[in-house]
Short mmCIF file of C-alpha atoms in Angstrom, two decimals:
data_model
loop_
_atom_site.label_atom_id
_atom_site.label_comp_id
_atom_site.label_asym_id
_atom_site.label_seq_id
_atom_site.Cartn_x
_atom_site.Cartn_y
_atom_site.Cartn_z
CA UNK E 1 68.08 120.82 98.56
CA UNK E 2 66.19 118.08 96.43
CA UNK E 3 68.81 115.65 96.45
CA UNK E 4 68.96 115.95 100.30
CA UNK E 5 65.04 115.35 100.34
CA UNK E 6 66.08 112.28 98.19
CA UNK E 7 68.91 110.61 100.05
CA UNK E 8 68.01 111.56 103.86
CA UNK E 9 65.45 109.62 105.20
CA UNK E 10 64.12 110.21 108.92
CA UNK E 11 65.80 108.34 111.51
CA UNK E 12 67.88 106.68 108.84
CA UNK E 13 71.65 106.74 109.44
CA UNK E 14 71.96 109.60 107.15
CA UNK E 15 69.36 111.60 109.21
CA UNK E 16 72.10 112.34 111.84
CA UNK E 17 74.75 113.95 109.82
CA UNK E 18 75.29 117.27 108.50
CA UNK E 19 74.46 117.70 104.73
CA UNK E 20 75.58 120.53 102.37
CA UNK E 21 73.16 123.11 101.66
CA UNK E 22 72.97 124.42 97.77
CA UNK E 23 75.25 127.65 99.13
CA UNK E 24 77.90 125.09 99.94
CA UNK E 25 77.43 123.08 96.83
CA UNK E 26 77.68 126.30 94.57
CA UNK E 27 81.15 127.21 96.15
CA UNK E 28 82.50 123.64 95.52
CA UNK E 29 82.13 124.34 91.48
CA UNK E 30 82.53 128.20 91.50
CA UNK E 31 85.63 128.43 89.43
CA UNK E 32 86.71 131.62 90.96
CA UNK E 33 86.54 130.23 94.42
CA UNK E 34 88.23 127.06 93.79
CA UNK E 35 90.95 128.61 92.03
CA UNK E 36 91.79 130.52 95.20
CA UNK E 37 91.18 127.12 97.32
CA UNK E 38 93.66 125.68 94.62
CA UNK E 39 96.23 128.03 95.49
CA UNK E 40 95.54 127.84 99.41
CA UNK E 41 95.63 123.97 99.38
CA UNK E 42 98.62 123.63 97.41
CA UNK E 43 100.41 125.84 99.69
CA UNK E 44 99.08 123.91 102.70
CA UNK E 45 100.28 120.76 101.27
CA UNK E 46 103.83 121.99 100.14
CA UNK E 47 104.05 123.18 103.87
CA UNK E 48 103.06 119.51 105.25
CA UNK E 49 105.29 117.97 102.64
CA UNK E 50 107.98 120.37 103.65
CA UNK E 51 107.50 119.13 107.02
CA UNK E 52 107.62 115.55 106.51
CA UNK E 53 111.15 115.54 104.88
CA UNK D 3 132.43 99.02 94.43
CA UNK D 4 129.31 98.30 96.45
CA UNK D 5 125.98 96.75 95.43
CA UNK D 6 122.68 97.81 96.71
CA UNK D 7 120.02 95.46 95.80
CA UNK D 8 116.37 96.94 96.01
CA UNK D 9 113.31 94.38 96.13
CA UNK D 10 110.66 95.62 94.55
CA UNK D 11 109.63 98.59 91.80
CA UNK D 12 106.65 100.26 93.38
CA UNK D 13 106.31 103.67 94.96
CA UNK D 14 108.81 102.83 97.60
CA UNK D 15 111.30 100.70 96.07
CA UNK D 16 111.51 102.97 92.78
CA UNK D 17 111.93 106.04 94.78
CA UNK D 18 114.72 104.47 96.62
CA UNK D 19 116.32 102.94 93.70
CA UNK D 20 116.58 105.87 91.53
CA UNK D 21 117.90 108.21 94.44
CA UNK D 22 120.43 105.66 95.23
CA UNK D 23 121.53 105.45 91.65
CA UNK D 24 121.75 109.29 91.41
CA UNK D 25 123.40 109.77 94.72
CA UNK D 26 126.11 106.73 94.27
CA UNK D 27 126.82 107.52 90.80
CA UNK D 28 128.77 104.94 88.69
CA UNK D 29 131.04 103.90 91.32
CA UNK D 30 128.57 101.75 92.92
CA UNK D 31 125.84 99.37 91.60
CA UNK D 32 122.06 99.61 92.15
CA UNK D 33 120.06 96.61 91.32
CA UNK D 34 116.33 96.33 91.11
CA UNK D 35 114.46 93.07 91.26
CA UNK D 36 110.83 93.43 90.54
CA UNK D 37 108.46 90.78 88.93
CA UNK D 38 106.86 93.58 86.94
CA UNK D 39 107.95 95.13 83.74
CA UNK D 40 105.74 98.05 84.06
CA UNK D 41 105.83 100.59 86.90
CA UNK D 42 102.10 101.40 87.95
CA UNK D 43 100.89 104.71 89.34
CA UNK D 44 98.49 102.91 91.61
CA UNK D 45 96.25 105.87 93.08
CA UNK D 46 94.77 106.76 89.17
CA UNK D 47 93.91 102.69 88.96
CA UNK D 48 90.65 104.02 90.17
CA UNK D 49 90.27 106.05 87.09
CA UNK D 50 91.20 103.09 84.97
CA UNK D 51 88.56 100.84 86.81
CA UNK D 52 85.69 103.24 85.71
CA UNK D 53 86.91 103.60 82.19
CA UNK D 54 88.23 107.21 82.22
CA UNK D 55 91.77 106.20 81.73
CA UNK D 56 93.39 103.60 80.04
CA UNK D 57 96.01 101.14 81.37
CA UNK D 58 98.88 102.64 79.21
CA UNK D 59 98.16 106.34 80.97
CA UNK D 60 98.81 104.76 84.35
CA UNK D 61 101.77 102.66 83.56
CA UNK D 62 105.28 102.63 81.50
CA UNK D 63 108.00 100.15 80.85
CA UNK D 64 110.79 99.97 83.70
CA UNK D 65 113.39 98.62 81.39
CA UNK D 66 114.51 102.17 79.42
CA UNK D 67 114.00 104.18 82.62
CA UNK D 68 116.32 101.89 84.58
CA UNK D 69 118.68 101.77 81.55
CA UNK D 70 118.74 105.55 81.51
CA UNK D 71 119.48 105.76 85.43
CA UNK D 72 122.22 103.42 85.11
CA UNK D 73 120.48 100.67 87.25
CA UNK D 74 120.53 96.94 86.82
CA UNK D 75 117.35 95.46 86.32
CA UNK D 76 116.22 92.06 86.79
CA UNK D 77 112.69 91.11 86.16
CA UNK D 78 112.46 88.30 88.75
CA UNK D 79 110.58 87.99 92.14
CA UNK D 80 112.77 87.25 95.31
CA UNK D 81 112.36 83.86 96.89
CA UNK D 82 115.00 83.54 99.76
CA UNK D 83 117.36 85.88 101.70
CA UNK D 84 120.55 84.61 102.83
CA UNK D 85 121.87 87.35 105.29
CA UNK D 86 124.77 85.61 106.35
CA UNK D 87 125.67 84.37 102.87
CA UNK D 88 125.95 80.19 102.89
CA UNK D 89 128.62 77.59 103.67
CA UNK D 90 130.86 78.47 100.87
CA UNK D 91 130.59 82.12 101.20
CA UNK D 92 130.08 85.23 103.74
CA UNK D 93 128.81 87.35 101.30
CA UNK D 94 125.12 87.78 101.68
CA UNK D 95 122.62 87.23 98.73
CA UNK D 96 119.01 87.08 97.74
CA UNK D 97 117.81 84.08 95.50
CA UNK D 98 115.62 85.40 92.73
CA UNK D 99 113.36 83.43 90.13
CA UNK D 100 112.94 85.45 87.01
CA UNK D 101 109.59 86.33 85.31
CA UNK D 102 110.57 87.86 82.35
CA UNK D 103 113.81 88.96 80.34
CA UNK D 104 113.48 85.51 78.31
CA UNK D 105 114.52 83.60 81.38
CA UNK D 106 111.08 83.01 82.96
CA UNK D 107 111.70 80.20 85.83
CA UNK D 108 115.26 80.51 86.08
CA UNK D 109 117.11 81.21 89.49
CA UNK D 110 119.88 83.26 90.39
CA UNK D 111 121.80 84.64 93.27
CA UNK D 112 122.26 88.14 93.58
CA UNK D 113 124.82 89.06 96.40
CA UNK D 114 124.55 92.54 97.92
CA UNK D 115 126.05 95.11 100.37
CA UNK D 116 123.07 96.61 101.24
CA UNK D 117 119.57 95.31 100.61
CA UNK D 118 116.20 97.44 100.63
CA UNK D 119 113.20 95.40 100.83
CA UNK D 120 110.38 97.17 99.22
CA UNK D 121 108.42 94.39 97.71
CA UNK D 122 104.86 95.74 98.43
CA UNK D 123 102.25 93.63 99.55
CA UNK D 124 100.89 89.74 98.86
CA UNK D 125 97.41 90.69 97.77
CA UNK D 126 95.83 88.05 99.97
CA UNK D 127 92.51 87.43 98.49
CA UNK D 128 92.83 83.56 99.79
CA UNK D 129 92.06 84.93 103.13
CA UNK D 130 88.75 85.19 102.46
CA UNK D 131 86.70 82.33 100.92
CA UNK D 132 85.41 83.21 97.58
CA UNK D 133 87.14 86.58 97.18
CA UNK D 134 89.89 84.53 95.40
CA UNK D 135 92.65 82.33 95.96
CA UNK D 136 96.49 81.92 96.07
CA UNK D 137 96.82 82.73 92.38
CA UNK D 138 94.62 86.05 92.87
CA UNK D 139 91.38 87.39 92.20
CA UNK D 140 88.07 85.05 92.36
CA UNK D 141 85.53 84.98 89.83
CA UNK D 142 82.73 87.19 91.73
CA UNK D 143 84.01 90.37 92.50
CA UNK D 144 86.44 92.86 90.95
CA UNK D 145 89.50 94.82 92.18
CA UNK D 146 91.50 97.97 91.36
CA UNK D 147 94.72 96.96 93.20
CA UNK D 148 96.85 96.37 89.80
CA UNK D 149 96.23 98.09 86.24
CA UNK D 150 94.79 94.97 84.92
CA UNK D 151 92.51 94.30 87.73
CA UNK D 152 91.29 97.76 86.95
CA UNK D 153 90.89 97.29 83.18
CA UNK D 154 88.58 93.98 84.34
CA UNK D 155 86.76 96.03 86.83
CA UNK D 156 86.08 98.83 84.21
CA UNK D 157 84.63 96.22 81.92
CA UNK D 158 82.32 94.69 84.63
CA UNK D 159 81.06 98.08 85.65
CA UNK D 160 80.08 98.94 81.81
CA UNK D 161 78.03 95.84 81.78
CA UNK D 162 76.11 97.16 84.72
CA UNK D 163 75.68 100.27 83.04
CA UNK D 164 74.37 98.72 79.93
CA UNK D 165 71.80 96.57 82.36
CA UNK D 166 70.81 99.64 83.92
CA UNK D 167 70.08 101.48 80.66
CA UNK D 168 67.90 98.43 79.63
CA UNK D 169 65.88 98.95 82.74
CA UNK D 170 67.45 96.49 85.17
CA UNK D 171 68.38 97.75 88.56
CA UNK D 172 71.87 96.91 89.83
CA UNK D 173 73.43 96.74 93.36
CA UNK D 174 77.20 97.98 94.01
CA UNK D 175 79.01 96.65 96.86
CA UNK D 176 82.36 98.33 97.48
CA UNK D 177 84.64 98.10 100.54
CA UNK D 178 87.03 95.71 102.35
CA UNK D 179 86.89 92.09 101.92
CA UNK D 180 88.04 91.11 105.16
CA UNK D 181 88.10 92.31 108.75
CA UNK D 182 91.82 93.07 108.62
CA UNK D 183 92.02 95.21 105.66
CA UNK D 184 94.05 98.45 104.75
CA UNK D 185 93.46 100.71 101.92
CA UNK D 186 89.82 102.05 102.88
CA UNK D 187 90.60 105.24 101.04
CA UNK D 188 91.08 103.59 97.68
CA UNK D 189 87.67 101.63 98.11
CA UNK D 190 86.24 105.26 99.18
CA UNK D 191 87.72 107.02 96.08
CA UNK D 192 86.12 104.07 93.89
CA UNK D 193 82.61 104.04 95.09
CA UNK D 194 82.50 107.94 94.35
CA UNK D 195 84.01 107.55 91.17
CA UNK D 196 81.38 104.76 90.18
CA UNK D 197 78.45 107.28 91.71
CA UNK D 198 79.94 110.02 89.30
CA UNK D 199 80.32 107.52 86.46
CA UNK D 200 76.40 106.31 86.96
CA UNK D 201 75.37 110.12 86.80
CA UNK D 202 77.30 110.66 83.74
CA UNK D 203 75.69 107.68 82.28
CA UNK D 204 72.07 108.83 83.47
CA UNK D 205 71.32 105.70 85.19
CA UNK D 206 72.12 106.85 88.90
CA UNK D 207 68.43 106.29 89.89
CA UNK D 208 68.83 102.37 88.71
CA UNK D 209 71.37 101.95 91.15
CA UNK D 210 71.88 101.01 94.75
CA UNK D 211 75.44 101.82 96.31
CA UNK D 212 76.42 100.12 99.35
CA UNK D 213 79.64 100.52 101.41
CA UNK D 214 81.12 97.86 103.55
CA UNK D 215 84.27 98.26 105.46
CA UNK D 216 85.93 96.86 108.81
CA UNK D 217 86.21 100.61 110.12
CA UNK D 218 84.64 100.81 113.33
CA UNK D 219 83.35 104.39 112.48
CA UNK D 220 82.94 105.87 108.83
CA UNK D 221 86.01 108.09 107.99
CA UNK D 222 88.41 105.88 110.24
CA UNK D 223 90.49 105.43 107.03
CA UNK D 224 92.88 103.07 108.87
CA UNK D 225 94.54 106.18 110.66
CA UNK D 226 91.94 106.08 113.69
CA UNK D 227 90.21 109.18 111.62
CA UNK D 228 91.15 112.61 112.12
CA UNK D 229 89.98 115.97 112.98
CA UNK D 230 89.85 118.96 111.07
CA UNK D 231 88.77 122.69 111.47
CA UNK D 232 85.24 123.47 110.10
CA UNK D 233 83.06 126.17 110.77
CA UNK D 234 85.06 127.04 113.89
CA UNK D 235 85.01 123.46 115.21
CA UNK D 236 87.50 120.58 115.08
CA UNK D 237 85.49 118.39 113.33
CA UNK D 238 85.80 114.55 113.19
CA UNK D 239 86.36 112.83 109.82
CA UNK D 240 83.25 110.81 110.50
CA UNK D 241 81.35 113.79 110.18
CA UNK D 242 82.86 114.61 106.99
CA UNK D 243 82.64 110.90 105.55
CA UNK D 244 78.79 110.55 106.80
CA UNK D 245 77.98 113.78 105.12
CA UNK D 246 79.45 112.78 101.69
CA UNK D 247 77.81 109.27 101.94
CA UNK D 248 74.68 110.94 102.74
CA UNK D 249 74.88 113.73 99.89
CA UNK D 250 75.57 111.14 97.50
CA UNK D 251 73.14 108.49 98.41
CA UNK D 252 75.47 105.86 99.44
CA UNK D 253 74.57 103.26 102.45
CA UNK D 254 77.07 102.51 104.82
CA UNK D 255 77.65 99.20 106.68
CA UNK D 256 80.67 99.20 109.01
CA UNK D 257 82.30 97.06 111.33
CA UNK D 258 82.22 94.34 109.18
CA UNK D 259 84.39 91.34 108.67
CA UNK D 260 83.36 89.79 105.21
CA UNK D 261 83.87 86.25 105.68
CA UNK D 262 82.47 84.42 102.71
CA UNK D 263 81.92 85.63 99.07
CA UNK D 264 79.55 83.71 96.55
CA UNK D 265 78.16 84.66 93.44
CA UNK D 266 76.07 87.79 93.84
CA UNK D 267 76.50 87.48 97.62
CA UNK D 268 78.82 88.32 100.58
CA UNK D 269 78.28 86.94 104.10
CA UNK D 270 79.70 89.05 106.97
CA UNK D 271 79.89 89.27 110.82
CA UNK D 272 79.59 92.49 112.60
CA UNK D 273 81.59 93.83 115.69
CA UNK D 274 78.20 93.40 117.59
CA UNK D 275 78.60 89.44 116.80
CA UNK D 276 75.64 89.45 114.46
CA UNK D 277 75.91 87.93 110.88
CA UNK D 278 74.39 88.85 107.80
CA UNK D 279 74.52 88.92 104.10
CA UNK D 280 74.60 91.63 101.15
CA UNK D 281 73.56 90.80 97.84
CA UNK D 282 75.40 92.61 94.93
CA UNK D 283 75.57 92.78 91.30
CA UNK D 284 79.00 94.20 91.08
CA UNK D 285 81.41 94.07 94.13
CA UNK D 286 85.05 95.34 94.39
CA UNK D 287 86.33 94.38 97.65
CA UNK D 288 89.90 95.23 98.77
CA UNK D 289 91.76 92.30 99.86
CA UNK D 290 94.06 92.02 103.08
CA UNK D 291 97.70 92.32 102.46
CA UNK D 292 100.55 90.23 103.70
CA UNK D 293 104.12 89.91 103.47
CA UNK D 294 105.19 88.32 99.99
CA UNK D 295 106.45 85.18 101.69
CA UNK D 296 110.09 85.60 101.69
CA UNK D 297 112.09 83.01 103.44
CA UNK D 298 115.33 83.82 105.25
CA UNK D 299 118.26 81.43 106.03
CA UNK D 300 121.41 81.70 108.14
CA UNK D 301 125.06 80.57 107.14
CA UNK D 302 124.21 76.91 108.00
CA UNK D 303 120.92 76.82 106.06
CA UNK D 304 118.70 77.00 109.08
CA UNK D 305 115.38 78.84 108.60
CA UNK D 306 115.69 82.34 110.35
CA UNK D 307 112.50 83.70 108.99
CA UNK D 308 111.14 84.44 112.27
CA UNK D 309 113.83 86.57 113.04
CA UNK D 310 113.81 88.74 110.03
CA UNK D 311 110.25 88.73 109.36
CA UNK D 312 107.15 89.41 111.40
CA UNK D 313 104.48 86.52 111.59
CA UNK D 314 102.44 88.52 108.80
CA UNK D 315 105.45 88.19 106.43
CA UNK D 316 106.72 91.97 106.74
CA UNK D 317 110.34 92.38 107.56
CA UNK D 318 111.05 93.75 111.17
CA UNK D 319 112.76 96.93 111.48
CA UNK D 320 113.58 99.36 114.38
CA UNK D 321 110.17 99.57 115.69
CA UNK D 322 108.82 98.70 119.00
CA UNK D 323 107.24 95.57 118.61
CA UNK D 324 106.52 95.09 122.37
CA UNK D 325 104.20 98.07 122.96
CA UNK D 326 101.07 95.72 123.86
CA UNK D 327 97.67 96.85 124.47
CA UNK D 328 96.29 100.12 122.67
CA UNK D 329 96.50 102.01 126.03
CA UNK D 330 100.32 101.72 125.74
CA UNK D 331 100.64 102.79 122.48
CA UNK D 332 103.21 105.75 121.59
CA UNK D 333 104.23 107.62 118.71
CA UNK D 334 107.78 106.64 119.58
CA UNK D 335 106.74 103.00 118.75
CA UNK D 336 106.78 103.48 114.90
CA UNK D 337 110.35 102.94 113.44
CA UNK D 338 112.72 105.98 112.30
CA UNK D 339 115.63 104.40 110.08
CA UNK D 340 113.75 100.77 109.06
CA UNK D 341 116.99 99.21 109.66
CA UNK D 342 116.54 95.59 110.82
CA UNK D 343 117.82 95.04 114.09
CA UNK D 344 119.58 91.86 113.58
CA UNK D 345 121.23 92.50 109.97
CA UNK D 346 122.51 96.04 109.76
CA UNK D 347 122.66 95.88 105.94
CA UNK D 348 118.93 95.28 105.86
CA UNK D 349 116.39 97.83 105.28
CA UNK D 350 112.56 97.97 104.58
CA UNK D 351 110.68 100.75 102.75
CA UNK D 352 106.90 101.15 102.11
CA UNK D 353 104.55 98.47 103.03
CA UNK D 354 106.97 95.79 103.34
CA UNK D 355 108.27 96.79 106.81
CA UNK D 356 106.27 95.45 109.75
CA UNK D 357 104.61 98.08 111.60
CA UNK D 358 104.51 97.83 115.40
CA UNK D 359 100.89 97.68 115.88
CA UNK D 360 97.66 99.26 114.00
CA UNK D 361 96.92 102.82 114.21
CA UNK D 362 93.11 102.16 114.47
CA UNK D 363 91.85 100.90 118.08
CA UNK D 364 92.07 97.06 117.80
CA UNK D 365 88.43 95.82 117.94
CA UNK D 366 86.91 92.32 118.19
CA UNK D 367 83.44 90.58 117.88
CA UNK D 368 82.04 88.57 120.96
CA UNK D 369 83.04 85.52 118.95
CA UNK D 370 86.70 86.64 118.87
CA UNK D 371 86.92 87.83 115.42
CA UNK D 372 89.30 90.81 115.12
CA UNK D 373 87.60 93.65 112.91
CA UNK D 374 89.76 96.68 112.51
CA UNK D 375 91.83 98.26 109.76
CA UNK D 376 95.51 97.63 109.64
CA UNK D 377 97.87 100.47 109.15
CA UNK D 378 98.18 102.03 105.64
CA UNK D 379 102.16 102.54 104.37
CA UNK D 380 101.12 103.51 100.70
CA UNK D 381 101.57 106.79 98.93
CA UNK D 382 103.41 109.75 100.24
CA UNK D 383 105.04 107.84 103.41
CA UNK D 384 106.13 105.12 100.90
CA UNK D 385 107.94 107.49 98.95
CA UNK D 386 109.61 109.44 101.99
CA UNK D 387 110.57 106.19 103.52
CA UNK D 388 112.11 105.17 100.34
CA UNK D 389 114.10 108.04 99.86
CA UNK D 390 114.94 108.41 103.72
CA UNK D 391 116.38 104.80 103.35
CA UNK D 392 118.53 105.14 100.25
CA UNK D 393 119.94 108.37 101.75
CA UNK D 394 120.87 106.15 104.65
CA UNK D 395 122.42 103.31 102.53
CA UNK D 396 124.48 105.93 100.22
CA UNK D 397 126.03 107.54 103.61
CA UNK D 398 126.86 104.05 104.98
CA UNK D 399 128.35 103.25 101.62
CA UNK D 400 130.24 106.90 101.35
CA UNK D 401 130.87 107.69 104.97
CA UNK D 402 131.16 104.02 106.52
CA UNK D 403 129.54 102.02 109.17
CA UNK D 404 129.23 105.16 111.69
CA UNK D 405 127.06 107.23 109.18
CA UNK D 406 124.19 108.88 110.75
CA UNK D 407 120.80 107.05 109.40
CA UNK D 408 118.22 109.49 108.19
CA UNK D 409 114.41 109.25 109.81
CA UNK D 410 111.21 109.15 108.19
CA UNK D 411 108.95 108.13 110.98
CA UNK D 412 105.15 107.89 110.19
CA UNK D 413 104.45 109.69 113.51
CA UNK D 414 106.51 112.58 112.49
CA UNK D 415 105.45 112.92 108.75
CA UNK D 416 102.35 114.04 107.38
CA UNK D 417 100.45 112.61 104.15
CA UNK D 418 98.26 114.39 101.46
CA UNK D 419 95.37 112.26 99.88
CA UNK D 420 93.19 113.36 97.57
CA UNK D 421 90.20 111.30 96.38
CA UNK D 422 88.85 112.53 93.01
CA UNK D 423 85.64 111.74 91.16
CA UNK D 424 85.30 111.95 87.50
CA UNK D 425 88.22 113.28 85.11
CA UNK D 426 86.80 116.25 83.22
CA UNK D 427 88.45 119.67 84.18
CA UNK D 428 85.27 121.21 85.13
CA UNK D 429 82.98 118.31 85.93
CA UNK D 430 84.91 116.27 88.77
CA UNK D 431 84.80 116.79 92.51
CA UNK D 432 87.55 115.72 94.84
CA UNK D 433 88.09 115.07 98.64
CA UNK D 434 91.50 116.88 99.21
CA UNK D 435 92.89 115.88 102.74
CA UNK D 436 96.08 116.29 104.51
CA UNK D 437 96.79 114.65 107.76
CA UNK D 438 100.10 115.58 110.06
CA UNK D 439 101.38 113.38 111.47
CA UNK D 440 99.85 110.03 110.06
CA UNK D 441 100.46 108.20 113.23
CA UNK D 442 98.57 110.38 115.88
CA UNK D 443 100.78 111.67 118.73
CA UNK D 444 98.60 111.73 121.78
CA UNK D 445 101.82 113.01 123.73
CA UNK D 446 102.31 115.79 121.46
CA UNK D 447 98.96 116.72 120.59
CA UNK D 448 96.63 115.72 123.48
CA UNK D 449 93.00 114.69 122.62
CA UNK D 450 92.99 114.45 118.91
CA UNK D 451 96.78 113.24 118.49
CA UNK D 452 97.10 115.74 115.47
CA UNK D 453 98.30 119.20 114.33
CA UNK D 454 95.14 121.16 113.47
CA UNK D 455 97.13 123.52 111.57
CA UNK D 456 98.49 121.22 108.92
CA UNK D 457 95.34 118.49 109.12
CA UNK D 458 92.35 119.89 106.78
CA UNK D 459 90.07 118.35 104.25
CA UNK D 460 87.68 120.14 101.84
CA UNK D 461 85.55 118.92 98.82
CA UNK D 462 85.65 120.64 95.31
CA UNK D 463 86.96 121.48 92.03
CA UNK D 464 90.48 122.58 93.33
CA UNK D 465 91.06 119.00 94.90
CA UNK D 466 89.95 117.65 91.71
CA UNK D 467 92.77 119.68 89.71
CA UNK D 468 95.36 119.01 92.15
CA UNK D 469 94.88 115.03 91.61
CA UNK D 470 95.24 116.01 87.99
CA UNK D 471 98.23 117.55 88.61
CA UNK D 472 99.56 114.95 90.99
CA UNK D 473 98.86 112.10 88.36
CA UNK D 474 101.17 113.64 85.69
CA UNK D 475 103.79 115.05 88.07
CA UNK D 476 104.40 111.48 89.75
CA UNK D 477 104.49 109.79 86.48
CA UNK D 478 106.82 112.22 85.02
CA UNK D 479 109.03 112.28 88.18
CA UNK D 480 109.09 108.41 88.03
CA UNK D 481 110.39 108.32 84.35
CA UNK D 482 113.38 110.32 85.47
CA UNK D 483 112.31 113.30 83.37
CA UNK D 484 114.73 116.66 83.63
CA UNK D 485 114.52 117.91 86.97
CA UNK D 486 112.74 114.71 88.61
CA UNK D 487 114.84 115.10 91.78
CA UNK D 488 113.38 118.50 92.54
CA UNK D 489 109.86 116.98 93.04
CA UNK D 490 108.74 115.92 96.55
CA UNK D 491 107.53 112.66 97.23
#
């Protein structure tokens, strides 16, 4: 959360958007979770590729 | 024996030529005319531009690959097109000027039965004073549009990093260098790669990162933005983009037409008509794209460039160029076969085809300056279009003029985009996005124009791994290594 405190300033453009919490940021780099997402994203992308040909 | 001439050896041209050669076999000839000696996997130029990859890792020599494929390779640029032949012959031909192979400056007429125009864009640096001139990139900014530009960008970036290590604060300005640019995605990926490199070098606190672009909202990306499922909502890419910029401490300036670049300073006009300036120590501004300037002539030698090409220099195809105002736009305006309406043996693929209109809503300032993204036709759509066009041409050759033409409308295809920062296996992060279809179809998908089941995006290591795989997979495919035809575009 320290980075949010650092970069988001009251009534600045960044103040009106959503920012990730440490929970979200943890899962972005959690290797087990990201491996599962890797499989899911690949499957989704393959479906999009298949629909596009 | 028929001859297929492909102008351009980029994603669209290389895909079209290699599939055509594979499907036609030795009974017919495929000729590639490209001024470049090397093939470049352009998406990875971003990594070259921050010093994480070398030029050699994103390029390879075309000659041995084309020899292996049985393709006639001419390292040359196309100058003129004669789709009706000339006074002495009815055979259509293209006039080329060599840029290599020991014949620099020599011209040659190359006749064809079918021509696929996949020249890609002219990087129109001259459109913005100071950004560059007709010869290319200027002295004040850097670019990642070519591998050589990216190498230069990396050198300049590391000079700034050295200054920051010595305590000198630096300002980085990244985005688009004109009000009518496309490829915001490349600049988006580059600014977050710079941010990652600055963190890695321990100098992030010494840097101010500023985004400047012609998008009317952050996350437009030249495709009018997109929506994706997030936390039970259909969330706009604006939220996605603004969140990422806020998280990484990148300030943004949007709706901007950069109208002048000077040493350490750009001048710009905003959509509200106001003027401003931004100072910088390092700037990477994407130039607008234009057609490569091919001229066309009829049998009598009369200039028919306006018949074959749109005013922006891109080739006219089976699109609806009379759609008019934004309110009248439909997904069906977008071309399906990429066949020229006047000359049926002419096709275009990738950036070289003239789009019917932008994808993002056109906007202009009170001063009349147009400021909005032009439509992207790079990456996955380029490859798919190149393959579909090659398929059509091969069928026309093998089955005759009544053969069915293959469709690849950008309003019926999706695209995957992975913007990845960093290079290490576990220290990188990427925004992985897919959008379906690329051109929103508001009749089929009212409101948001896209299928929410196939349009998604997320940030994390997984996308970063996918980016690595895509880099190696597409270079493997482009080199025509075993099984290359099985790898999708």
